[in-house]
Tab-separated table of C-alpha atoms in Angstrom:
chain	number	residue	atom	x	y	z
A	281	MET	CA	-5.740	-27.169	14.697
A	282	PRO	CA	-4.300	-28.414	17.926
A	283	PHE	CA	-4.175	-26.002	20.576
A	284	HIS	CA	-0.858	-25.093	21.769
A	285	LEU	CA	0.508	-22.874	24.792
A	286	ARG	CA	3.431	-20.768	24.428
A	287	THR	CA	5.953	-21.086	26.821
A	288	SER	CA	8.352	-18.146	28.612
A	289	LYS	CA	10.569	-18.066	31.329
A	290	PHE	CA	8.996	-14.602	32.019
A	291	ARG	CA	5.611	-15.616	32.184
A	292	HIS	CA	5.251	-15.497	35.938
A	293	ALA	CA	6.979	-12.501	36.491
A	294	PHE	CA	5.488	-10.711	39.363
A	295	CYS	CA	6.312	-7.647	41.240
A	296	ASP	CA	4.820	-6.514	44.703
A	297	PRO	CA	3.799	-2.961	45.778
A	298	PRO	CA	6.620	-1.462	47.482
A	299	LYS	CA	6.244	-0.913	51.149
A	300	PRO	CA	6.452	2.827	52.227
A	301	GLU	CA	10.261	2.661	53.846
A	302	GLN	CA	11.293	1.299	50.337
A	303	CYS	CA	9.980	4.775	48.633
A	304	PHE	CA	11.500	8.049	48.143
A	305	THR	CA	9.293	10.570	49.265
A	306	ASP	CA	8.921	14.392	50.105
A	307	MET	CA	10.343	16.093	46.943
A	308	ARG	CA	8.479	18.874	44.934
A	309	ILE	CA	8.748	17.756	41.395
A	310	ALA	CA	8.928	20.374	38.659
A	311	THR	CA	5.762	21.430	37.173
A	312	VAL	CA	7.148	21.222	33.521
A	313	THR	CA	5.343	19.004	31.188
A	314	GLY	CA	6.669	17.306	28.086
A	315	ASP	CA	7.722	13.983	26.160
A	316	GLN	CA	10.280	12.979	28.662
A	317	GLN	CA	10.184	10.318	31.074
A	318	TYR	CA	10.666	12.715	33.997
A	319	ILE	CA	13.274	10.378	35.881
A	320	LYS	CA	16.256	8.583	34.696
A	321	ALA	CA	18.495	6.108	36.631
A	322	SER	CA	22.144	4.475	36.440
A	323	ALA	CA	22.990	1.323	38.405
A	324	LYS	CA	23.563	3.663	41.660
A	325	TYR	CA	21.680	6.810	41.258
A	326	PHE	CA	18.806	8.324	39.881
A	327	SER	CA	17.594	11.682	39.020
A	328	LEU	CA	14.692	14.101	38.616
A	329	SER	CA	13.731	17.608	38.077
A	330	LEU	CA	12.463	19.634	41.033
A	331	ALA	CA	10.574	22.585	41.137
A	332	GLY	CA	12.458	25.978	42.151
A	333	GLY	CA	14.535	28.567	40.688
A	334	GLY	CA	17.843	27.729	39.517
A	335	GLY	CA	16.691	24.456	37.603
A	336	PRO	CA	17.253	22.431	40.806
A	337	ILE	CA	17.802	18.424	40.121
A	338	MET	CA	17.655	15.660	42.886
A	339	VAL	CA	20.144	12.648	42.984
A	340	GLY	CA	19.194	10.354	45.110
A	341	ARG	CA	20.975	6.896	45.651
A	342	LEU	CA	19.058	3.673	44.761
A	343	ASP	CA	20.311	1.921	48.141
A	344	ARG	CA	19.200	4.775	50.229
A	345	PRO	CA	15.303	5.083	50.530
A	346	GLY	CA	13.896	7.678	52.633
A	347	ARG	CA	12.805	11.320	52.925
A	348	PHE	CA	14.250	14.131	50.812
A	349	ALA	CA	13.884	17.809	52.339
A	350	ARG	CA	14.815	20.793	50.292
A	351	GLY	CA	17.175	22.946	51.751
A	352	THR	CA	18.644	20.192	53.647
A	353	SER	CA	19.195	17.311	51.297
A	354	GLN	CA	22.025	17.652	48.650
A	355	MET	CA	20.832	18.975	45.133
A	356	VAL	CA	22.493	19.430	41.740
A	357	MET	CA	21.724	23.252	40.903
A	358	GLY	CA	23.672	25.252	37.756
A	359	HIS	CA	20.921	25.782	35.349
A	360	THR	CA	19.001	29.100	35.118
A	361	GLY	CA	16.010	27.628	33.838
A	362	ALA	CA	13.727	24.567	34.502
A	363	VAL	CA	15.426	21.078	33.781
A	364	LEU	CA	13.292	19.145	31.218
A	365	ASP	CA	15.181	15.743	30.905
A	366	THR	CA	18.581	13.928	32.451
A	367	ASP	CA	20.498	11.118	31.262
A	368	TRP	CA	22.962	8.759	32.842
A	369	ASN	CA	26.155	8.040	31.455
A	370	PRO	CA	26.169	4.094	30.344
A	371	PHE	CA	29.953	3.669	31.208
A	372	ASP	CA	29.700	5.660	34.437
A	373	ASP	CA	27.310	5.297	37.170
A	374	THR	CA	28.322	8.513	38.543
A	375	MET	CA	28.150	10.758	35.274
A	376	PHE	CA	24.796	12.182	34.044
A	377	ALA	CA	23.610	14.954	31.750
A	378	SER	CA	20.960	17.411	32.301
A	379	ALA	CA	18.732	19.379	29.531
A	380	SER	CA	17.455	22.790	30.546
A	381	GLU	CA	14.888	25.378	29.383
A	382	ASP	CA	17.990	27.812	29.331
A	383	THR	CA	19.235	26.203	25.899
A	384	THR	CA	22.106	24.544	27.448
A	385	ILE	CA	23.030	20.986	28.450
A	386	LYS	CA	25.342	20.138	31.228
A	387	ILE	CA	27.690	17.206	32.200
A	388	TRP	CA	27.808	16.475	35.812
A	389	ALA	CA	29.843	14.074	38.209
A	390	VAL	CA	28.026	12.913	41.446
A	391	PRO	CA	31.036	12.823	44.246
A	392	ASP	CA	31.847	9.757	45.824
A	393	ASP	CA	30.173	10.988	49.231
A	394	TRP	CA	27.069	11.913	47.828
A	395	GLU	CA	24.181	11.525	50.649
A	396	PRO	CA	20.698	13.192	50.352
A	397	THR	CA	19.605	10.588	53.037
A	398	ASP	CA	21.217	8.661	55.627
A	399	GLU	CA	21.209	5.182	56.153
A	400	ASN	CA	18.017	5.448	58.270
A	401	GLY	CA	16.118	7.492	55.629
A	402	HIS	CA	16.220	10.847	57.060
A	403	ALA	CA	17.315	14.046	55.274
A	404	LYS	CA	20.842	14.331	55.522
A	405	GLN	CA	22.978	17.891	55.584
A	406	GLY	CA	25.160	18.733	52.612
A	407	GLU	CA	26.477	21.000	50.319
A	408	PRO	CA	24.863	21.169	46.858
A	409	LEU	CA	26.849	20.538	43.452
A	410	THR	CA	26.794	23.553	41.491
A	411	GLU	CA	29.628	23.278	39.327
A	412	SER	CA	29.488	20.891	36.069
A	413	LEU	CA	32.430	19.262	34.444
A	414	ALA	CA	31.267	20.859	30.743
A	415	ASP	CA	28.289	22.844	29.050
A	416	LEU	CA	27.342	22.150	25.934
A	417	SER	CA	25.859	25.368	24.115
A	418	GLY	CA	24.283	25.196	20.437
A	419	HIS	CA	20.670	25.009	20.713
A	420	GLY	CA	18.652	28.119	20.301
A	421	LYS	CA	15.863	27.096	22.141
A	422	LYS	CA	14.782	24.687	25.027
A	423	VAL	CA	16.429	21.203	25.017
A	424	THR	CA	13.733	18.701	25.516
A	425	LEU	CA	15.319	15.452	25.311
A	426	LEU	CA	19.020	13.641	25.931
A	427	ARG	CA	20.167	10.192	24.880
A	428	TYR	CA	23.917	8.787	25.687
A	429	HIS	CA	25.157	6.728	22.747
A	430	PRO	CA	24.814	2.797	23.775
A	431	SER	CA	28.582	1.981	22.575
A	432	ALA	CA	30.731	4.820	22.216
A	433	SER	CA	32.354	7.234	25.010
A	434	ASN	CA	31.372	10.629	25.112
A	435	ILE	CA	28.800	10.877	22.460
A	436	ILE	CA	25.255	12.315	23.477
A	437	LEU	CA	22.040	12.982	21.157
A	438	SER	CA	19.892	15.822	22.108
A	439	THR	CA	16.973	17.641	20.369
A	440	SER	CA	15.184	21.051	21.099
A	441	ALA	CA	12.273	23.136	20.629
A	442	ASP	CA	14.395	24.953	17.706
A	443	CYS	CA	13.235	21.825	15.524
A	444	THR	CA	16.828	20.397	15.217
A	445	VAL	CA	18.531	16.951	16.449
A	446	LYS	CA	22.257	17.366	17.263
A	447	VAL	CA	24.875	14.582	18.021
A	448	TRP	CA	27.524	15.755	20.289
A	449	ASP	CA	31.113	15.275	20.918
A	450	ILE	CA	31.659	15.944	24.546
A	451	GLU	CA	35.330	16.087	24.532
A	452	LYS	CA	35.232	18.867	22.118
A	453	GLY	CA	32.384	20.606	23.468
A	454	GLU	CA	30.803	20.855	20.165
A	455	ALA	CA	28.082	19.332	17.846
A	456	VAL	CA	29.338	17.088	15.062
A	457	THR	CA	26.125	16.647	12.948
A	458	THR	CA	22.623	18.839	13.310
A	459	ALA	CA	19.542	17.472	11.523
A	460	ASP	CA	16.621	19.585	10.841
A	461	VAL	CA	13.010	18.181	12.025
A	462	PRO	CA	9.660	20.036	10.589
A	463	ASP	CA	8.165	20.093	13.997
A	464	LEU	CA	8.664	19.084	18.056
A	465	THR	CA	10.294	15.898	18.418
A	466	HIS	CA	8.665	13.531	20.452
A	467	ASP	CA	11.187	10.935	20.980
A	468	ILE	CA	14.763	10.121	20.002
A	469	VAL	CA	16.708	6.701	20.368
A	470	TRP	CA	19.785	4.831	19.325
A	471	ASP	CA	19.675	1.740	17.847
A	472	THR	CA	21.872	-1.089	19.566
A	473	ARG	CA	25.387	-0.051	17.993
A	474	GLY	CA	24.515	3.651	17.884
A	475	ASP	CA	24.839	3.595	13.984
A	476	LEU	CA	21.493	4.945	13.229
A	477	TYR	CA	19.104	7.174	15.863
A	478	ALA	CA	15.147	7.424	15.300
A	479	SER	CA	13.283	10.452	15.686
A	480	SER	CA	9.482	10.785	16.109
A	481	CYS	CA	7.966	13.843	15.645
A	482	LYS	CA	4.628	15.866	15.782
A	483	ASP	CA	3.946	15.266	11.996
A	484	LYS	CA	3.250	11.608	13.176
A	485	VAL	CA	6.579	10.810	11.055
A	486	VAL	CA	8.966	8.459	12.272
A	487	ARG	CA	12.691	9.079	10.598
A	488	VAL	CA	15.406	6.901	10.900
A	489	LEU	CA	18.769	8.605	10.270
A	490	ASP	CA	22.574	7.995	9.938
A	491	GLY	CA	24.053	8.652	13.207
A	492	ARG	CA	27.391	10.261	11.760
A	493	GLN	CA	25.933	12.346	9.144
A	494	SER	CA	22.313	13.065	10.560
A	495	SER	CA	21.036	12.227	6.924
A	496	ILE	CA	17.754	10.395	6.757
A	497	VAL	CA	17.908	6.646	5.780
A	498	SER	CA	14.245	5.692	6.053
A	499	THR	CA	10.671	7.034	7.275
A	500	ILE	CA	7.618	5.607	8.216
A	501	ASP	CA	4.860	8.162	7.421
A	502	PRO	CA	2.821	7.880	9.280
A	503	ALA	CA	3.691	5.675	11.986
A	504	HIS	CA	0.347	6.050	14.003
A	505	GLU	CA	-2.757	8.254	12.949
A	506	GLY	CA	-3.499	9.232	16.116
A	507	SER	CA	-2.258	12.833	17.546
A	508	LYS	CA	-0.714	11.026	20.901
A	509	SER	CA	3.156	11.241	21.303
A	510	THR	CA	5.060	8.575	19.503
A	511	LYS	CA	7.679	6.583	21.236
A	512	ILE	CA	10.586	4.544	19.605
A	513	VAL	CA	12.346	1.150	20.540
A	514	PHE	CA	14.991	-0.549	18.488
A	515	LEU	CA	14.587	-4.466	19.117
A	516	GLY	CA	17.958	-5.293	19.440
A	517	GLU	CA	20.268	-6.734	16.399
A	518	SER	CA	16.786	-8.120	14.888
A	519	GLY	CA	16.510	-5.435	12.375
A	520	LYS	CA	12.938	-4.664	13.845
A	521	VAL	CA	11.415	-1.557	15.467
A	522	LEU	CA	8.552	-0.833	18.043
A	523	THR	CA	6.730	2.212	18.055
A	524	CYS	CA	4.013	3.096	20.732
A	525	GLY	CA	1.151	5.905	19.611
A	526	ALA	CA	-2.602	6.074	18.902
A	527	SER	CA	-4.703	5.155	16.293
A	528	LYS	CA	-7.258	7.237	14.083
A	529	THR	CA	-9.778	6.784	17.067
A	530	SER	CA	-7.316	7.472	19.530
A	531	ALA	CA	-7.072	3.973	21.257
A	532	ARG	CA	-3.572	3.156	21.915
A	533	GLU	CA	-1.626	0.808	20.176
A	534	VAL	CA	2.068	-0.866	19.753
A	535	LYS	CA	3.245	-1.506	16.064
A	536	ILE	CA	6.607	-3.615	14.976
A	537	TRP	CA	8.297	-2.758	11.870
A	538	ASP	CA	10.841	-4.315	9.678
A	539	LEU	CA	13.587	-1.644	8.854
A	540	LYS	CA	14.124	-3.285	5.343
A	541	ASN	CA	10.153	-2.674	4.596
A	542	LEU	CA	8.507	0.428	6.465
A	543	ALA	CA	5.731	0.586	3.900
A	544	LYS	CA	3.302	-1.477	6.608
A	545	PRO	CA	3.987	-2.711	9.999
A	546	LEU	CA	4.580	-6.656	10.736
A	547	HIS	CA	2.396	-6.325	13.598
A	548	THR	CA	-0.464	-4.052	15.501
A	549	GLU	CA	-1.341	-4.566	18.985
A	550	THR	CA	-3.935	-2.480	20.450
A	551	ILE	CA	-3.913	-1.824	24.075
A	552	ASP	CA	-6.699	0.363	25.495
A	553	THR	CA	-8.341	3.639	25.151
A	554	ALA	CA	-6.627	5.559	27.915
A	555	SER	CA	-5.498	9.222	27.258
A	556	GLY	CA	-1.974	9.202	28.336
A	557	ALA	CA	1.160	8.327	26.091
A	558	LEU	CA	2.704	4.865	26.211
A	559	ILE	CA	6.452	4.372	27.305
A	560	PRO	CA	7.861	1.230	26.344
A	561	LEU	CA	10.564	0.007	28.406
A	562	TYR	CA	12.607	-2.708	26.492
A	563	ASP	CA	15.070	-5.242	28.258
A	564	HIS	CA	17.453	-6.109	25.489
A	565	ASP	CA	19.139	-9.105	27.176
A	566	THR	CA	15.759	-11.015	27.634
A	567	ASN	CA	13.463	-9.242	24.923
A	568	VAL	CA	10.913	-8.321	27.720
A	569	VAL	CA	9.067	-4.838	26.936
A	570	TYR	CA	7.612	-3.230	30.183
A	571	LEU	CA	4.698	-1.273	28.743
A	572	CYS	CA	4.181	1.783	31.133
A	573	GLY	CA	1.750	5.008	30.358
A	574	LYS	CA	1.540	8.268	31.718
A	575	GLY	CA	-1.344	8.491	34.100
A	576	ASP	CA	-1.546	4.643	34.372
A	577	GLY	CA	-1.625	2.541	37.266
A	578	GLN	CA	-0.881	-0.548	35.376
A	579	ILE	CA	2.563	-1.770	33.517
A	580	ARG	CA	1.879	-4.632	31.309
A	581	LEU	CA	4.582	-7.144	30.400
A	582	PHE	CA	5.271	-8.156	26.533
A	583	GLU	CA	7.789	-10.297	25.000
A	584	PHE	CA	9.129	-9.848	21.784
A	585	GLU	CA	9.952	-12.851	19.462
A	586	ASP	CA	11.514	-12.403	16.151
A	587	LYS	CA	8.644	-14.697	14.284
A	588	ASP	CA	5.066	-14.113	13.367
A	589	PRO	CA	3.024	-12.929	15.786
A	590	TYR	CA	6.191	-11.042	16.988
A	591	PHE	CA	4.414	-9.528	20.277
A	592	HIS	CA	3.110	-11.848	23.245
A	593	LYS	CA	1.491	-10.779	26.077
A	594	LEU	CA	3.223	-12.473	29.154
A	595	ASN	CA	0.561	-11.333	32.081
A	596	ASP	CA	-1.111	-8.513	33.489
A	597	GLY	CA	2.138	-7.145	35.459
A	598	PHE	CA	1.726	-4.568	38.028
A	599	ARG	CA	-1.693	-2.875	39.090
A	600	SER	CA	-1.714	0.192	41.402
A	601	THR	CA	-4.050	3.143	42.336
A	602	GLN	CA	-1.173	5.523	42.181
A	603	PRO	CA	-0.975	7.172	38.346
A	604	THR	CA	2.406	7.052	36.781
A	605	LYS	CA	3.943	10.485	36.033
A	606	GLY	CA	7.103	9.058	34.798
A	607	VAL	CA	9.062	6.135	34.719
A	608	CYS	CA	12.433	4.391	33.729
A	609	MET	CA	14.560	1.237	34.091
A	610	VAL	CA	17.535	0.404	36.281
A	611	PRO	CA	20.701	-1.249	34.571
A	612	LYS	CA	20.932	-4.951	35.126
A	613	ARG	CA	24.061	-4.065	37.025
A	614	GLY	CA	21.931	-2.763	39.691
A	615	LEU	CA	19.726	-5.645	40.594
A	616	GLU	CA	19.450	-8.417	42.943
A	617	VAL	CA	20.385	-11.171	40.884
A	618	MET	CA	20.801	-13.620	43.488
A	619	ALA	CA	17.123	-12.680	44.571
A	620	HIS	CA	16.194	-13.430	40.833
A	621	GLU	CA	15.257	-9.530	40.672
A	622	THR	CA	15.033	-9.483	36.619
A	623	ALA	CA	13.868	-5.552	36.330
A	624	ARG	CA	13.622	-2.757	38.757
A	625	LEU	CA	11.181	0.442	37.434
A	626	MET	CA	11.700	3.526	38.882
A	627	LYS	CA	7.898	5.151	38.889
A	628	LEU	CA	7.497	8.855	39.716
A	629	THR	CA	4.233	9.631	41.103
A	630	ASN	CA	2.792	13.389	40.872
A	631	SER	CA	2.375	13.208	45.386
A	632	GLN	CA	3.682	9.993	46.484
A	633	GLY	CA	7.473	10.266	45.550
A	634	VAL	CA	9.230	7.540	43.881
A	635	HIS	CA	8.080	3.600	43.958
A	636	PRO	CA	10.864	1.248	43.066
A	637	LEU	CA	8.874	-1.703	41.251
A	638	ARG	CA	11.158	-4.683	41.472
A	639	PHE	CA	10.030	-7.574	39.272
A	640	PHE	CA	10.968	-11.283	39.987
A	641	VAL	CA	11.001	-14.432	38.455
A	642	PRO	CA	9.766	-17.208	41.237
A	643	ARG	CA	12.526	-19.839	41.428
A	644	LYS	CA	13.100	-22.913	44.105
A	645	SER	CA	16.703	-22.608	43.942
A	646	ASP	CA	18.978	-19.933	45.405
A	647	ALA	CA	21.593	-20.516	42.970
A	648	PHE	CA	22.575	-18.100	40.147
A	649	GLN	CA	20.060	-18.427	37.193
A	650	GLU	CA	21.808	-18.394	33.753
A	651	ASP	CA	18.935	-18.671	31.843
A	652	ILE	CA	17.029	-15.430	32.914
A	653	TYR	CA	20.444	-13.595	33.196
A	654	PRO	CA	22.160	-13.591	29.849
A	655	ASP	CA	25.089	-11.168	29.640
A	656	CYS	CA	24.343	-7.173	29.890
A	657	PRO	CA	25.672	-4.157	28.541
A	658	ALA	CA	29.218	-3.563	30.652
A	659	PRO	CA	30.147	-0.068	32.189
A	660	SER	CA	33.009	0.030	29.446
A	661	PRO	CA	32.824	1.675	25.948
A	662	ALA	CA	33.266	-0.257	22.927
A	663	HIS	CA	35.160	2.363	21.154
A	664	SER	CA	35.881	6.226	21.577
A	665	GLY	CA	33.988	8.884	20.347
A	666	ALA	CA	36.531	9.517	17.829
A	667	GLU	CA	36.727	6.121	16.277
A	668	TRP	CA	32.958	5.806	16.291
A	669	MET	CA	32.804	9.129	14.061
A	670	GLY	CA	35.608	7.552	12.011
A	671	GLY	CA	33.132	4.667	11.067
A	672	SER	CA	33.725	2.088	13.466
A	673	SER	CA	30.690	-0.061	14.443
A	674	LYS	CA	30.397	-2.221	17.414
A	675	LEU	CA	28.282	-3.867	19.735
A	676	PRO	CA	28.369	-2.722	23.344
A	677	LEU	CA	30.438	-4.705	25.406
A	678	THR	CA	29.094	-7.134	27.700
A	679	MET	CA	29.471	-8.503	31.049
A	680	SER	CA	28.131	-11.841	33.225
A	681	LEU	CA	25.775	-10.849	36.137
A	682	ASN	CA	26.988	-14.125	37.771
A	683	PRO	CA	28.557	-13.009	41.074
A	684	ALA	CA	31.129	-15.663	41.073
A	685	HIS	CA	32.459	-14.258	37.618
A	686	ALA	CA	32.784	-10.761	38.954
A	687	GLY	CA	36.056	-9.065	38.409
A	688	GLY	CA	37.349	-6.088	39.835
A	689	GLY	CA	36.252	-3.928	36.394
A	690	ALA	CA	38.083	-1.085	34.789
A	691	LYS	CA	39.629	1.642	37.270
A	692	LYS	CA	37.008	4.412	37.259
A	693	LYS	CA	38.369	7.752	35.445
A	694	VAL	CA	38.114	10.875	37.689
A	695	PHE	CA	37.239	13.964	36.192
A	696	LYS	CA	37.729	17.477	37.376
A	697	THR	CA	35.873	20.765	37.127
A	698	VAL	CA	37.213	24.022	35.753
A	699	THR	CA	37.665	25.240	38.856
A	700	GLN	CA	39.665	22.547	40.172
A	701	LEU	CA	41.739	22.510	37.027
A	702	SER	CA	42.492	26.414	37.357
A	703	LYS	CA	43.641	26.058	40.954
A	704	GLU	CA	45.814	23.002	39.858
A	705	LEU	CA	47.466	25.321	37.024
A	706	ASP	CA	47.510	28.244	39.275
A	707	ASP	CA	49.556	26.146	41.812
A	708	ALA	CA	51.569	24.888	39.056
A	709	HIS	CA	52.554	28.350	37.744
A	710	LYS	CA	53.693	29.471	41.603
A	711	ARG	CA	55.759	26.163	41.782
A	712	ILE	CA	57.465	27.196	38.717
A	713	GLU	CA	58.258	30.619	39.696
A	714	TYR	CA	59.790	29.597	42.769
A	715	LEU	CA	61.811	27.036	41.061
A	716	GLU	CA	62.858	29.635	38.772
A	717	GLY	CA	63.884	32.044	41.506
A	718	LYS	CA	66.024	29.611	42.989
A	719	LEU	CA	67.883	28.568	39.922
A	720	LYS	CA	68.604	32.545	39.395
A	721	GLU	CA	69.783	32.708	43.043
A	722	ASN	CA	72.504	29.973	42.455
A	723	SER	CA	73.420	31.596	38.648
A	724	ILE	CA	72.144	28.566	37.025
A	725	ALA	CA	71.081	29.146	33.574
A	726	PHE	CA	67.658	27.561	32.235
A	727	ASP	CA	65.499	27.917	29.062
C-alpha cells in the first residue's frame, strides 16, 4: 500500500506562550468545583466566578489585560450564593447569564463604559453592576450549567442538582419544557440548529432530547465505561457527535458516534491516563478540535473529517507548565484575522490568572486568507424564540470575516433594568397628572 501523507491547512498551527503583560492577573477565583468550564467569553468580554459573598463575577475586557483589584475594579454582584457557571449571548457581546447556588439564573447587560482595568493594565475604580435584567426561578437546587440557544433569540438551556434540565424563554421569564434525569448532569449542549440537545449524566448515559418537548430521541448507554465526567460536542451538520470520557481502565478517550446508529462508536481515540476531565472545544467553521483537560498543561489539536477514520491529530498544540483549571473559546468575530489568528482560548489557572492562548496559521501573505476563514456565525438570531418553539428550524446566520466586507451590522438593542423602567413609568405618571391638571384649569373635557 503506498504511503500517503494527509494534508491540512491547520497542520502547522502554533501558539506562543503569552507574555506577562498580555495576561489578566490578581483575581481570587471561587473555590467551587464541578463540571463547568469556569470561564466563558464573548467577542468583547470574558467572565469568571470570584471568591466572596454575594456571588461576585469578574467581567474582563479582552482588549484590556492587566491587574484586577478586588474592591477597586468593577464587578458584577447580585446573587446570594456562589456563581457556578456563566454563558454569553451569541447575538449580543454585552449580555450574559449566570447560574448560582442560590437556585436562580440572572441575565445581565454589561454597560458600554465598563472598564475594570485602564489602558495601562492597572485596576480602575468603578461602580459594581448589581441589578440584573431578568431573573429566572424554577430549579429546586443549585443551577450548575447554562447554554444559550445557537440560532434562536432569548432561549437558554440549564441544568441543576435537582436532576432536571430546563429550556427557558427569557422574554416570558419561565421554563417552557423540563426533562428529568436520573442523576447529576455532567454536560448539556445544543446541536448546530438547536433542534436537539444532549445531556451526559453520572449514570454514564448520553441522552439526545428534542429541544421543544424535552422528550428523549436516542441514548448512548454507556458512552464511556469510566467514571470521569463525559463531555459532548455535536460535529456540525454531519450527523456525528463527539464524546470525551474515560475507559474502564481510566484512560481518557474520545469517541465519534453516528446519530443514526448509536449502537457502537465509529471511532475511538485513546488520549492518555491523566486524571482530569477532558474539555473539547470545537471550531464549527474549520472542524478543528482543541482538546483541553482540567489539570493539564497541554492543549492538543485534532481535525474532524466526515469519513473514516474521522479523527486526525494535527500536532502537539500548546504545552505549558501551568495546569488548566478552566478554558473557553473566543468567538471568531473577536480574532485578529489579518494576523492569521485562527483561534483564541482563554485559559484560567489556579494562581496565575487568565492566559489568552492565540493560535496562528503561518502564512507569507498579509492579505486576508479566505481558505482558513470560512463564514462564521453572525451576531444576529436566525429566528425568534417564539418561532423556534413553533417549529422553525434554521441554521445560525453567518457572516464574512473579511474586513473588506464588513458592514455596519445590525443596530444594537438597548435593554433596561426594572429600576430604570419603574423610574420612567413614575415620570410618565407625573407628566400625565400635570397635563390633566392643565386641561381641568382650562375646562377642557377629556376621557
